[in-house]
């Protein structure tokens, strides 16, 4: 998914996909999906003359697709075939005090689990917003932080839900926080800092916050993807492509 528009692509891995490590050159390709930008545009008139800033993506058990849009703090739901798209009417007044005046500091991630929808208010006042999925009512919000230190505090740059837990990608601390969403406490912290700054993959950056902005989880792996804003890696100054990492998940305790 691009944060410059509503287009979605599927990553298909080819036969030479490596057993370990990052996805290497030529091992994957992007394929268009049936999620039609035209259907998304038809769901709202609020974007006339402006672009979509789509940041987060998730699905529900029925296969519906949900997308969080950052600049106007919207959530869209698409049918599995992409032909019907609705803008969800969520009353955010109870959490409005956490929102920044910066339109690029808000709904950076979305996840669904246990009948609830979770939204990541990214930074300045980072907050996880909890929404009851059937009624679209805001139930709660909470803040969690890394044990480490980073100027500017945590940046919630994506969310994922797995095994009954919420996982928060914190790009500023370069870690993933595993959170008990009921008790609102961090259960584990997984650092990827050394991997991100390794010589082979380290990117040039404008800000010192890290480049990871995408998180997905399956039973075996954490998947992380960079948003390097069109900047190259130090080692390869002509290569501006983002990098997808596949990281083995630690064994359950």
Coordinates of C-alpha atoms in Angstrom, one line a residue:
X1 CA 0.0 0.0 0.0
X2 CA 1.2 3.5 -0.9
X3 CA 0.8 6.5 1.4
X4 CA 0.5 8.6 -1.8
X5 CA -2.8 7.0 -2.8
X6 CA -5.3 4.1 -2.3
X7 CA -3.7 1.5 -4.6
X8 CA -3.0 -1.8 -3.0
X9 CA -0.6 -4.5 -4.3
X10 CA 0.0 -8.1 -3.3
X11 CA 3.6 -9.4 -2.8
X12 CA 4.1 -12.8 -4.5
X13 CA 7.2 -14.6 -3.6
X14 CA 9.0 -16.4 -6.4
X15 CA 10.8 -19.8 -6.2
X16 CA 14.1 -18.4 -5.2
X17 CA 12.7 -16.9 -2.0
X18 CA 15.5 -17.3 0.6
X19 CA 15.1 -19.5 3.6
X20 CA 16.4 -16.8 6.0
X21 CA 17.0 -13.1 6.1
X22 CA 15.6 -10.2 4.1
X23 CA 13.8 -10.7 0.7
X24 CA 16.5 -10.5 -1.9
X25 CA 16.5 -8.8 -5.3
X26 CA 14.3 -10.6 -7.8
X27 CA 12.7 -12.9 -5.2
X28 CA 9.3 -11.2 -5.1
X29 CA 7.0 -9.2 -7.4
X30 CA 4.1 -6.8 -6.9
X31 CA 0.7 -7.7 -8.3
X32 CA -2.3 -5.4 -8.5
X33 CA -5.3 -6.3 -6.2
X34 CA -9.0 -5.8 -6.9
X35 CA -9.2 -3.0 -4.4
X36 CA -10.3 -0.2 -6.7
X37 CA -9.3 3.4 -6.0
X38 CA -12.5 4.5 -7.8
X39 CA -14.6 2.6 -5.2
X40 CA -12.7 4.3 -2.4
X41 CA -13.1 7.7 -3.9
X42 CA -16.9 7.1 -4.2
X43 CA -17.1 6.4 -0.5
X44 CA -16.4 10.0 0.5
X45 CA -16.4 13.5 -0.9
X46 CA -13.8 14.8 1.6
X47 CA -10.8 14.2 -0.6
X48 CA -11.6 16.5 -3.6
X49 CA -8.4 18.1 -4.6
X50 CA -6.3 16.2 -2.1
X51 CA -4.6 12.8 -2.0
X52 CA -5.3 9.8 0.1
X53 CA -2.7 9.2 2.8
X54 CA -3.4 5.5 3.4
X55 CA -1.1 4.1 6.1
X56 CA -2.6 1.0 7.8
X57 CA -4.3 -2.1 6.6
X58 CA -6.0 -5.1 8.2
X59 CA -8.8 -7.6 7.7
X60 CA -11.6 -9.0 9.8
X61 CA -12.6 -12.7 10.0
X62 CA -15.1 -12.2 7.1
X63 CA -12.3 -11.1 4.8
X64 CA -13.3 -7.4 4.7
X65 CA -10.4 -5.1 4.3
X66 CA -9.9 -2.1 6.5
X67 CA -7.6 0.9 5.8
X68 CA -6.7 3.8 8.0
X69 CA -6.2 7.2 6.3
X70 CA -4.0 9.5 8.2
X71 CA -4.5 13.0 7.0
X72 CA -8.3 13.2 7.7
X73 CA -8.4 10.4 10.3
X74 CA -10.7 8.1 8.4
X75 CA -11.2 4.4 8.4
X76 CA -12.5 2.6 5.3
X77 CA -13.9 -0.9 5.0
X78 CA -13.9 -2.7 1.7
X79 CA -15.7 -5.9 0.7
X80 CA -13.4 -8.8 -0.1
X81 CA -13.7 -8.2 -3.8
X82 CA -12.9 -4.5 -3.5
X83 CA -16.1 -3.3 -5.2
X84 CA -17.9 -1.9 -2.2
X85 CA -16.1 0.6 0.1
X86 CA -17.6 2.5 3.0
X87 CA -16.2 5.2 5.2
X88 CA -16.9 4.2 8.8
X89 CA -18.6 6.7 11.0
X90 CA -16.6 6.6 14.2
X91 CA -17.3 9.3 16.8
X92 CA -13.7 10.2 17.8
X93 CA -14.7 13.1 20.1
X94 CA -13.7 11.3 23.3
X95 CA -10.1 11.0 22.1
X96 CA -9.8 14.2 20.1
X97 CA -7.6 15.7 22.8
X98 CA -4.8 13.4 21.7
X99 CA -4.8 14.5 18.1
X100 CA -2.0 16.7 16.7
X101 CA -2.5 19.7 14.4
X102 CA 0.0 17.9 12.1
X103 CA -2.0 15.9 9.6
X104 CA 1.0 13.6 9.2
X105 CA 1.0 12.5 12.9
X106 CA -2.2 10.4 13.3
X107 CA -3.7 7.2 12.1
X108 CA -0.6 5.3 11.1
X109 CA -1.8 1.7 11.9
X110 CA -4.9 -0.4 12.3
X111 CA -5.6 -3.9 13.6
X112 CA -8.6 -6.1 14.4
X113 CA -8.9 -8.7 17.1
X114 CA -11.3 -10.0 19.7
X115 CA -14.2 -8.0 18.1
X116 CA -12.3 -4.7 18.5
X117 CA -10.7 -2.4 16.1
X118 CA -7.4 -0.7 17.2
X119 CA -6.1 2.5 15.7
X120 CA -2.6 3.9 16.2
X121 CA -2.4 7.6 16.8
X122 CA 1.2 7.9 15.8
X123 CA 3.1 10.6 17.7
X124 CA 3.2 13.8 19.6
X125 CA 0.6 12.2 21.8
X126 CA 0.9 8.5 20.8
X127 CA -2.2 6.6 21.7
X128 CA -3.9 3.3 20.8
X129 CA -7.6 3.9 20.3
X130 CA -9.9 1.0 21.0
X131 CA -13.2 0.8 19.0
X132 CA -16.0 -1.8 19.3
X133 CA -16.2 -3.3 15.8
X134 CA -19.9 -4.1 15.7
X135 CA -21.1 -0.7 17.0
X136 CA -18.1 1.5 15.9
X137 CA -18.1 3.1 19.4
X138 CA -14.8 4.2 21.0
X139 CA -14.4 2.1 24.1
X140 CA -11.1 3.2 25.4
X141 CA -7.6 4.4 24.6
X142 CA -4.2 3.8 26.1
X143 CA -0.5 4.5 26.0
X144 CA 2.5 2.1 26.3
X145 CA 6.2 2.7 25.9
X146 CA 9.5 1.0 25.4
X147 CA 11.9 0.3 28.2
X148 CA 14.5 2.2 26.2
X149 CA 15.0 5.9 25.5
X150 CA 14.5 7.8 22.3
X151 CA 14.1 11.6 21.8
X152 CA 10.4 12.3 21.0
X153 CA 9.1 9.1 22.7
X154 CA 7.4 6.3 20.9
X155 CA 6.1 6.5 17.4
X156 CA 3.3 4.0 16.8
X157 CA 4.0 3.4 13.1
X158 CA 1.9 0.2 12.7
X159 CA -0.3 -2.3 14.5
X160 CA -0.9 -6.1 14.2
X161 CA -3.0 -8.5 16.2
X162 CA -1.9 -12.2 16.7
X163 CA -2.5 -14.8 19.4
X164 CA -4.8 -12.6 21.4
X165 CA -2.1 -9.9 21.7
X166 CA -1.7 -6.5 20.1
X167 CA 1.7 -5.8 18.5
X168 CA 2.9 -2.2 18.1
X169 CA 5.6 -1.2 15.7
X170 CA 7.6 1.6 17.4
X171 CA 9.9 3.1 14.7
X172 CA 11.5 5.6 17.1
X173 CA 12.7 3.0 19.5
X174 CA 13.3 0.5 16.6
X175 CA 11.3 -2.2 18.3
X176 CA 8.0 -4.2 18.4
X177 CA 6.0 -4.1 21.6
X178 CA 3.8 -7.1 22.4
X179 CA 0.9 -5.8 24.4
X180 CA -1.9 -7.4 26.5
X181 CA -4.8 -5.2 25.2
X182 CA -7.0 -5.9 28.1
X183 CA -4.5 -5.1 30.8
X184 CA -2.8 -2.4 28.6
X185 CA 0.7 -3.5 29.5
X186 CA 3.8 -4.5 27.5
X187 CA 4.5 -8.3 27.7
X188 CA 7.6 -8.3 25.6
X189 CA 9.8 -6.0 23.5
X190 CA 11.6 -7.2 20.3
X191 CA 14.4 -5.0 19.1
X192 CA 15.3 -4.7 15.4
X193 CA 17.7 -1.8 15.8
X194 CA 20.9 -3.7 14.8
X195 CA 19.2 -5.1 11.8
X196 CA 17.9 -1.8 10.6
X197 CA 21.3 0.0 10.8
X198 CA 23.4 -2.9 9.3
X199 CA 25.7 -1.8 6.6
X200 CA 23.9 -3.7 3.8
X201 CA 20.5 -2.1 4.4
X202 CA 20.9 1.1 6.3
X203 CA 19.1 4.1 4.7
X204 CA 19.9 7.7 4.5
X205 CA 17.3 9.6 6.5
X206 CA 16.1 13.1 7.1
X207 CA 14.9 12.3 10.7
X208 CA 16.6 10.1 13.4
X209 CA 13.4 8.1 14.0
X210 CA 14.1 5.0 11.9
X211 CA 12.4 3.9 8.7
X212 CA 10.2 1.0 9.6
X213 CA 6.5 1.7 9.0
X214 CA 4.9 -1.7 8.1
X215 CA 4.3 -4.7 10.3
X216 CA 2.6 -8.1 9.6
X217 CA 2.7 -11.3 11.7
X218 CA 2.2 -14.9 10.9
X219 CA 2.8 -17.9 13.2
X220 CA 6.5 -18.0 12.4
X221 CA 7.6 -14.5 11.4
X222 CA 7.5 -10.8 12.0
X223 CA 7.4 -9.0 8.6
X224 CA 8.8 -5.5 8.6
X225 CA 8.9 -3.0 5.7
X226 CA 10.6 0.4 5.4
X227 CA 9.2 3.7 4.4
X228 CA 12.5 5.3 3.2
X229 CA 10.8 8.3 1.6
X230 CA 12.6 7.8 -1.7
X231 CA 16.0 8.0 -0.1
X232 CA 18.7 5.4 -0.9
X233 CA 20.7 3.0 1.2
X234 CA 24.1 4.3 2.2
X235 CA 25.9 1.4 0.5
X236 CA 23.8 1.6 -2.7
X237 CA 23.2 5.3 -3.4
X238 CA 21.3 4.7 -6.6
X239 CA 18.8 2.2 -5.1
X240 CA 15.8 3.8 -3.6
X241 CA 13.6 0.7 -3.2
X242 CA 12.1 -0.1 0.2
X243 CA 13.2 -3.3 2.0
X244 CA 11.0 -6.1 3.3
X245 CA 12.5 -8.0 6.2
X246 CA 11.4 -11.5 7.4
X247 CA 12.3 -12.0 11.1
X248 CA 11.8 -15.2 13.0
X249 CA 9.5 -14.9 15.9
X250 CA 10.9 -15.9 19.3
X251 CA 9.5 -19.1 20.8
X252 CA 6.5 -18.6 23.0
X253 CA 7.2 -18.6 26.7

